[in-house]
Structure formats: structure tokens, C-alpha cells
PDB file of C-alpha atoms in Angstrom:
ATOM      1  CA  MET A   1      85.968  40.929 159.114  1.00  0.00           C
ATOM      2  CA  ILE A   2      89.413  42.130 160.241  1.00  0.00           C
ATOM      3  CA  VAL A   3      92.048  40.930 157.740  1.00  0.00           C
ATOM      4  CA  VAL A   4      95.650  40.535 158.905  1.00  0.00           C
ATOM      5  CA  GLY A   5      98.119  40.123 156.054  1.00  0.00           C
ATOM      6  CA  ILE A   6     101.278  38.078 156.571  1.00  0.00           C
ATOM      7  CA  THR A   7     104.084  38.590 154.074  1.00  0.00           C
ATOM      8  CA  GLY A   8     107.840  38.210 153.736  1.00  0.00           C
ATOM      9  CA  GLY A   9     110.449  37.042 151.275  1.00  0.00           C
ATOM     10  CA  ILE A  10     110.833  33.482 150.027  1.00  0.00           C
ATOM     11  CA  GLY A  11     112.055  31.182 152.818  1.00  0.00           C
ATOM     12  CA  SER A  12     111.240  33.601 155.646  1.00  0.00           C
ATOM     13  CA  GLY A  13     108.682  31.217 157.177  1.00  0.00           C
ATOM     14  CA  LYS A  14     105.413  33.056 156.507  1.00  0.00           C
ATOM     15  CA  SER A  15     103.358  29.843 156.515  1.00  0.00           C
ATOM     16  CA  THR A  16     105.011  28.680 159.756  1.00  0.00           C
ATOM     17  CA  VAL A  17     104.024  31.970 161.396  1.00  0.00           C
ATOM     18  CA  ALA A  18     100.453  31.718 160.056  1.00  0.00           C
ATOM     19  CA  ARG A  19     100.223  28.151 161.403  1.00  0.00           C
ATOM     20  CA  ALA A  20     101.408  29.379 164.826  1.00  0.00           C
ATOM     21  CA  PHE A  21      98.472  31.847 164.974  1.00  0.00           C
ATOM     22  CA  HIS A  22      96.119  29.100 163.803  1.00  0.00           C
ATOM     23  CA  LYS A  23      97.410  26.407 166.168  1.00  0.00           C
ATOM     24  CA  THR A  24      97.661  28.635 169.261  1.00  0.00           C
ATOM     25  CA  TYR A  25      94.559  30.801 168.837  1.00  0.00           C
ATOM     26  CA  GLY A  26      92.441  29.048 166.183  1.00  0.00           C
ATOM     27  CA  ILE A  27      92.723  31.989 163.794  1.00  0.00           C
ATOM     28  CA  PRO A  28      91.561  30.959 160.285  1.00  0.00           C
ATOM     29  CA  MET A  29      94.362  31.244 157.728  1.00  0.00           C
ATOM     30  CA  TYR A  30      94.344  31.625 153.957  1.00  0.00           C
ATOM     31  CA  ILE A  31      97.659  30.581 152.386  1.00  0.00           C
ATOM     32  CA  SER A  32      97.481  32.371 149.021  1.00  0.00           C
ATOM     33  CA  ASP A  33     100.157  30.298 147.263  1.00  0.00           C
ATOM     34  CA  ASP A  34      98.512  26.968 148.253  1.00  0.00           C
ATOM     35  CA  GLU A  35      95.068  28.212 147.206  1.00  0.00           C
ATOM     36  CA  ALA A  36      96.467  29.506 143.887  1.00  0.00           C
ATOM     37  CA  LYS A  37      98.022  26.094 143.168  1.00  0.00           C
ATOM     38  CA  LEU A  38      94.699  24.368 143.944  1.00  0.00           C
ATOM     39  CA  LEU A  39      92.776  26.743 141.687  1.00  0.00           C
ATOM     40  CA  MET A  40      95.327  26.210 138.886  1.00  0.00           C
ATOM     41  CA  VAL A  41      94.423  22.509 138.967  1.00  0.00           C
ATOM     42  CA  GLN A  42      90.709  22.685 139.827  1.00  0.00           C
ATOM     43  CA  SER A  43      89.438  25.638 137.764  1.00  0.00           C
ATOM     44  CA  PRO A  44      88.634  24.725 134.120  1.00  0.00           C
ATOM     45  CA  GLU A  45      88.885  28.423 133.124  1.00  0.00           C
ATOM     46  CA  ILE A  46      92.338  28.872 134.644  1.00  0.00           C
ATOM     47  CA  LYS A  47      93.531  25.568 133.162  1.00  0.00           C
ATOM     48  CA  SER A  48      92.473  26.442 129.627  1.00  0.00           C
ATOM     49  CA  GLU A  49      93.982  29.949 129.876  1.00  0.00           C
ATOM     50  CA  LEU A  50      97.284  28.615 131.230  1.00  0.00           C
ATOM     51  CA  ILE A  51      97.472  25.966 128.477  1.00  0.00           C
ATOM     52  CA  ALA A  52      96.828  28.722 125.922  1.00  0.00           C
ATOM     53  CA  LEU A  53      99.673  30.721 127.483  1.00  0.00           C
ATOM     54  CA  PHE A  54     102.302  28.002 128.114  1.00  0.00           C
ATOM     55  CA  GLY A  55     101.287  25.166 125.785  1.00  0.00           C
ATOM     56  CA  ALA A  56     100.438  21.479 126.159  1.00  0.00           C
ATOM     57  CA  ASP A  57     103.185  20.797 128.748  1.00  0.00           C
ATOM     58  CA  THR A  58     101.501  23.020 131.370  1.00  0.00           C
ATOM     59  CA  TYR A  59      99.879  19.979 133.003  1.00  0.00           C
ATOM     60  CA  LYS A  60     101.276  16.482 133.412  1.00  0.00           C
ATOM     61  CA  ASP A  61      98.947  13.621 134.421  1.00  0.00           C
ATOM     62  CA  GLY A  62      96.353  16.181 135.550  1.00  0.00           C
ATOM     63  CA  ALA A  63      98.809  17.965 137.845  1.00  0.00           C
ATOM     64  CA  LEU A  64     100.475  21.319 137.335  1.00  0.00           C
ATOM     65  CA  ASN A  65     103.890  20.824 135.701  1.00  0.00           C
ATOM     66  CA  LYS A  66     105.734  23.078 138.166  1.00  0.00           C
ATOM     67  CA  PRO A  67     109.309  22.555 136.849  1.00  0.00           C
ATOM     68  CA  PHE A  68     108.150  23.388 133.297  1.00  0.00           C
ATOM     69  CA  ILE A  69     106.314  26.572 134.383  1.00  0.00           C
ATOM     70  CA  SER A  70     109.146  27.579 136.733  1.00  0.00           C
ATOM     71  CA  ASP A  71     111.658  27.309 133.869  1.00  0.00           C
ATOM     72  CA  ALA A  72     109.350  29.182 131.486  1.00  0.00           C
ATOM     73  CA  ILE A  73     108.893  32.208 133.776  1.00  0.00           C
ATOM     74  CA  PHE A  74     112.414  32.131 135.280  1.00  0.00           C
ATOM     75  CA  ASN A  75     113.799  34.921 133.076  1.00  0.00           C
ATOM     76  CA  ASP A  76     110.615  36.060 131.327  1.00  0.00           C
ATOM     77  CA  LYS A  77     108.949  38.899 133.227  1.00  0.00           C
ATOM     78  CA  VAL A  78     106.217  39.347 130.598  1.00  0.00           C
ATOM     79  CA  LEU A  79     105.197  35.683 130.780  1.00  0.00           C
ATOM     80  CA  LEU A  80     105.156  35.855 134.600  1.00  0.00           C
ATOM     81  CA  GLU A  81     102.918  38.939 134.478  1.00  0.00           C
ATOM     82  CA  LYS A  82     100.551  37.220 132.018  1.00  0.00           C
ATOM     83  CA  MET A  83     100.321  34.180 134.305  1.00  0.00           C
ATOM     84  CA  ASN A  84      99.672  36.408 137.320  1.00  0.00           C
ATOM     85  CA  ALA A  85      96.936  38.248 135.400  1.00  0.00           C
ATOM     86  CA  ILE A  86      95.185  34.890 134.910  1.00  0.00           C
ATOM     87  CA  VAL A  87      95.628  33.579 138.459  1.00  0.00           C
ATOM     88  CA  HIS A  88      95.612  36.584 140.854  1.00  0.00           C
ATOM     89  CA  PRO A  89      92.100  37.950 140.151  1.00  0.00           C
ATOM     90  CA  ARG A  90      90.665  34.430 140.644  1.00  0.00           C
ATOM     91  CA  VAL A  91      92.556  34.014 143.937  1.00  0.00           C
ATOM     92  CA  ALA A  92      91.277  37.431 145.112  1.00  0.00           C
ATOM     93  CA  LYS A  93      87.686  36.387 144.308  1.00  0.00           C
ATOM     94  CA  HIS A  94      88.171  33.007 146.023  1.00  0.00           C
ATOM     95  CA  PHE A  95      89.580  34.782 149.104  1.00  0.00           C
ATOM     96  CA  LYS A  96      86.508  37.058 149.348  1.00  0.00           C
ATOM     97  CA  THR A  97      84.197  34.030 149.264  1.00  0.00           C
ATOM     98  CA  TRP A  98      86.341  32.278 151.892  1.00  0.00           C
ATOM     99  CA  VAL A  99      86.291  35.349 154.188  1.00  0.00           C
ATOM    100  CA  SER A 100      82.487  35.524 154.025  1.00  0.00           C
ATOM    101  CA  LYS A 101      82.321  32.036 155.599  1.00  0.00           C
ATOM    102  CA  GLN A 102      84.638  32.771 158.544  1.00  0.00           C
ATOM    103  CA  ASP A 103      83.591  33.559 162.098  1.00  0.00           C
ATOM    104  CA  SER A 104      86.571  34.776 164.110  1.00  0.00           C
ATOM    105  CA  ALA A 105      87.961  37.919 165.752  1.00  0.00           C
ATOM    106  CA  TYR A 106      90.212  38.270 162.688  1.00  0.00           C
ATOM    107  CA  ILE A 107      91.582  36.153 159.848  1.00  0.00           C
ATOM    108  CA  LEU A 108      95.043  35.753 158.329  1.00  0.00           C
ATOM    109  CA  LYS A 109      95.938  36.161 154.667  1.00  0.00           C
ATOM    110  CA  GLU A 110      99.438  34.856 153.922  1.00  0.00           C
ATOM    111  CA  SER A 111     100.992  36.026 150.650  1.00  0.00           C
ATOM    112  CA  ALA A 112     104.592  36.378 149.448  1.00  0.00           C
ATOM    113  CA  ILE A 113     103.534  39.161 147.079  1.00  0.00           C
ATOM    114  CA  LEU A 114     100.997  40.938 149.305  1.00  0.00           C
ATOM    115  CA  PHE A 115     102.335  44.384 148.358  1.00  0.00           C
ATOM    116  CA  GLU A 116     103.343  43.574 144.777  1.00  0.00           C
ATOM    117  CA  SER A 117      99.830  42.283 143.985  1.00  0.00           C
ATOM    118  CA  HIS A 118      98.217  45.237 145.861  1.00  0.00           C
ATOM    119  CA  ALA A 119      96.409  42.772 148.163  1.00  0.00           C
ATOM    120  CA  ASP A 120      97.658  44.899 151.084  1.00  0.00           C
ATOM    121  CA  THR A 121      94.864  47.385 150.324  1.00  0.00           C
ATOM    122  CA  SER A 122      92.317  44.880 151.677  1.00  0.00           C
ATOM    123  CA  CYS A 123      94.238  44.302 154.951  1.00  0.00           C
ATOM    124  CA  ASP A 124      93.586  46.036 158.277  1.00  0.00           C
ATOM    125  CA  PHE A 125      97.004  45.064 159.681  1.00  0.00           C
ATOM    126  CA  ILE A 126     100.146  43.702 158.036  1.00  0.00           C
ATOM    127  CA  ILE A 127     102.871  41.507 159.527  1.00  0.00           C
ATOM    128  CA  THR A 128     106.226  41.160 157.748  1.00  0.00           C
ATOM    129  CA  VAL A 129     108.222  38.027 158.567  1.00  0.00           C
ATOM    130  CA  THR A 130     111.989  38.463 158.310  1.00  0.00           C
ATOM    131  CA  LEU A 131     115.062  36.250 158.450  1.00  0.00           C
ATOM    132  CA  ASP A 132     118.680  36.694 157.408  1.00  0.00           C
ATOM    133  CA  LYS A 133     119.453  35.787 153.789  1.00  0.00           C
ATOM    134  CA  ALA A 134     121.886  32.932 154.501  1.00  0.00           C
ATOM    135  CA  THR A 135     119.355  31.086 156.692  1.00  0.00           C
ATOM    136  CA  LYS A 136     116.593  31.640 154.119  1.00  0.00           C
ATOM    137  CA  VAL A 137     118.736  30.177 151.315  1.00  0.00           C
ATOM    138  CA  GLU A 138     119.687  27.208 153.519  1.00  0.00           C
ATOM    139  CA  ARG A 139     116.015  26.518 154.386  1.00  0.00           C
ATOM    140  CA  ILE A 140     114.847  26.744 150.749  1.00  0.00           C
ATOM    141  CA  LEU A 141     117.607  24.394 149.527  1.00  0.00           C
ATOM    142  CA  LYS A 142     116.449  21.828 152.113  1.00  0.00           C
ATOM    143  CA  ARG A 143     112.763  22.313 151.240  1.00  0.00           C
ATOM    144  CA  ASP A 144     112.785  22.642 147.435  1.00  0.00           C
ATOM    145  CA  ASN A 145     114.574  20.906 144.590  1.00  0.00           C
ATOM    146  CA  THR A 146     116.248  24.110 143.378  1.00  0.00           C
ATOM    147  CA  THR A 147     119.514  26.023 143.020  1.00  0.00           C
ATOM    148  CA  VAL A 148     121.032  29.058 144.761  1.00  0.00           C
ATOM    149  CA  GLU A 149     120.823  30.902 141.407  1.00  0.00           C
ATOM    150  CA  LYS A 150     117.056  30.332 141.181  1.00  0.00           C
ATOM    151  CA  ILE A 151     116.523  31.334 144.820  1.00  0.00           C
ATOM    152  CA  GLU A 152     118.480  34.566 144.332  1.00  0.00           C
ATOM    153  CA  SER A 153     116.568  35.304 141.123  1.00  0.00           C
ATOM    154  CA  ILE A 154     113.260  35.026 143.045  1.00  0.00           C
ATOM    155  CA  MET A 155     114.637  37.140 145.908  1.00  0.00           C
ATOM    156  CA  ASN A 156     115.742  39.853 143.463  1.00  0.00           C
ATOM    157  CA  LYS A 157     112.237  40.025 141.977  1.00  0.00           C
ATOM    158  CA  GLN A 158     110.584  40.418 145.402  1.00  0.00           C
ATOM    159  CA  TRP A 159     110.493  43.542 147.544  1.00  0.00           C
ATOM    160  CA  ASP A 160     113.288  43.725 150.113  1.00  0.00           C
ATOM    161  CA  ASP A 161     112.517  43.507 153.834  1.00  0.00           C
ATOM    162  CA  ALA A 162     113.163  47.207 154.494  1.00  0.00           C
ATOM    163  CA  LYS A 163     110.534  48.204 151.921  1.00  0.00           C
ATOM    164  CA  ARG A 164     108.006  45.687 153.303  1.00  0.00           C
ATOM    165  CA  ILE A 165     108.662  46.724 156.924  1.00  0.00           C
ATOM    166  CA  SER A 166     108.109  50.412 156.075  1.00  0.00           C
ATOM    167  CA  LYS A 167     104.525  49.535 155.075  1.00  0.00           C
ATOM    168  CA  SER A 168     103.810  47.003 157.866  1.00  0.00           C
ATOM    169  CA  ASP A 169     102.241  47.278 161.314  1.00  0.00           C
ATOM    170  CA  PHE A 170     104.250  44.430 162.857  1.00  0.00           C
ATOM    171  CA  VAL A 171     107.518  42.577 162.233  1.00  0.00           C
ATOM    172  CA  ILE A 172     108.301  38.998 163.246  1.00  0.00           C
ATOM    173  CA  VAL A 173     111.939  37.887 163.253  1.00  0.00           C
ATOM    174  CA  ASN A 174     111.619  34.159 162.548  1.00  0.00           C
ATOM    175  CA  ASP A 175     115.008  33.008 163.850  1.00  0.00           C
ATOM    176  CA  THR A 176     113.886  30.406 166.423  1.00  0.00           C
ATOM    177  CA  MET A 177     110.514  28.763 167.113  1.00  0.00           C
ATOM    178  CA  ALA A 178     110.425  30.066 170.705  1.00  0.00           C
ATOM    179  CA  HIS A 179     111.206  33.682 169.694  1.00  0.00           C
ATOM    180  CA  MET A 180     108.685  33.504 166.842  1.00  0.00           C
ATOM    181  CA  GLN A 181     105.973  32.198 169.195  1.00  0.00           C
ATOM    182  CA  ASP A 182     106.631  35.010 171.705  1.00  0.00           C
ATOM    183  CA  GLN A 183     106.146  37.564 168.913  1.00  0.00           C
ATOM    184  CA  VAL A 184     102.970  35.809 167.698  1.00  0.00           C
ATOM    185  CA  ASP A 185     101.517  35.940 171.236  1.00  0.00           C
ATOM    186  CA  GLU A 186     102.336  39.636 171.598  1.00  0.00           C
ATOM    187  CA  ILE A 187     100.904  40.579 168.178  1.00  0.00           C
ATOM    188  CA  HIS A 188      97.742  38.526 168.740  1.00  0.00           C
ATOM    189  CA  ASN A 189      97.057  40.368 172.008  1.00  0.00           C
ATOM    190  CA  THR A 190      97.818  43.759 170.428  1.00  0.00           C
ATOM    191  CA  ILE A 191      95.416  43.087 167.528  1.00  0.00           C
ATOM    192  CA  LEU A 192      92.643  41.986 169.917  1.00  0.00           C
ATOM    193  CA  ASN A 193      93.129  45.164 171.988  1.00  0.00           C
ATOM    194  CA  LYS A 194      93.025  47.357 168.859  1.00  0.00           C
ATOM    195  CA  ILE A 195      89.809  45.817 167.505  1.00  0.00           C
ATOM    196  CA  LYS A 196      87.853  45.797 170.785  1.00  0.00           C
TER     197      LYS A 196
END
């Protein structure tokens, strides 16, 4: 199965781009962050390990206590790495199982930390989604209950666009829906031609 990775910084619109491939061409998509959140609630092993790491407040009414975890890892790199060590290998295993059930010319794997988690090594092509910082911050403030300080802290922990682009096969500038769609169409056709 041909795996196309989609990555980009927070607020760049990675999921929107993945949905455009899915909606236009029926390409199956795996949104890593969504799947990780599901596994964090559904997997008894992950739940018990996260409670051991963060304490009793990790879950609230059976749901992941996101504000509590977000605050806990905000300025604690070690805690973040420990959480990732619990979650990432399980997501990678889940992804492999998911891929084995797909029947398509290629599939999409969307991940904010594709390079940081070394998931890029399992991709045949990589697309980086970019957007100017001011627009990204504006979009995230509308979407999430957060602060500019928290957004910038996340951005500073992620790779910058130049570094991502240097290791990518394609770049999508996600400034308008029409421009994004044009780039999706072009990349889809290029990938199909390359894998024929």
C-alpha cells in the first residue's frame, strides 16, 4: 500500500487537506491525532498507564481530561515524552492494522509530528501543509479554547516549515479553499502517475 503522509504545523489545516483528498477522490485517511485520542479513551492499557503517569485527574466522567493533561505537559518536556512513549507505539500499531484493511491506489496518514515521531520512514510520499503564522494563530484561537502563549509554545516545540519542506515531496499552501483544492488535484494526479 502506498502511504502518503500529510504534515504541517498546528493550525495549518492538515485535516482540511486530508478531507479534500478523501471527499474529491475517495482516498482513505488516517487522522493520527483523532485516532490517538480515541485510543486514549478506549484502550484499557493506555488508560491505566496514563493514570499511573498523570494521576487520578487524567480522566473525567470517562473522557480524557484534556485541559488537565494540556496544563501538565505545557512546560514539562519529560512528561510529554513519557506520554508519547505510551501513546505513539499503540497508534503506529493501530495504523498498520488499519492500512491492511484498505483497498485504494494510496492512503493518507495525517500527523502533526510525522517527522518528530519518525513516522515519515513508513511514507512513500510526504506533503507539508503551510500557512502564514498570523493566519494560523487566528484560526486556532477561533477553533480552540486557548491562548496565544499556548499556541506559540506548541509552535516552538514543532519543526518549522522550512525544515519540514526540505524533507517533503509536495507542499500545499493552504491560504484559500480554491487554491488548496487546485494543489490537491495536481498532487493526486502526480502521485497516480508515479505509482502506475
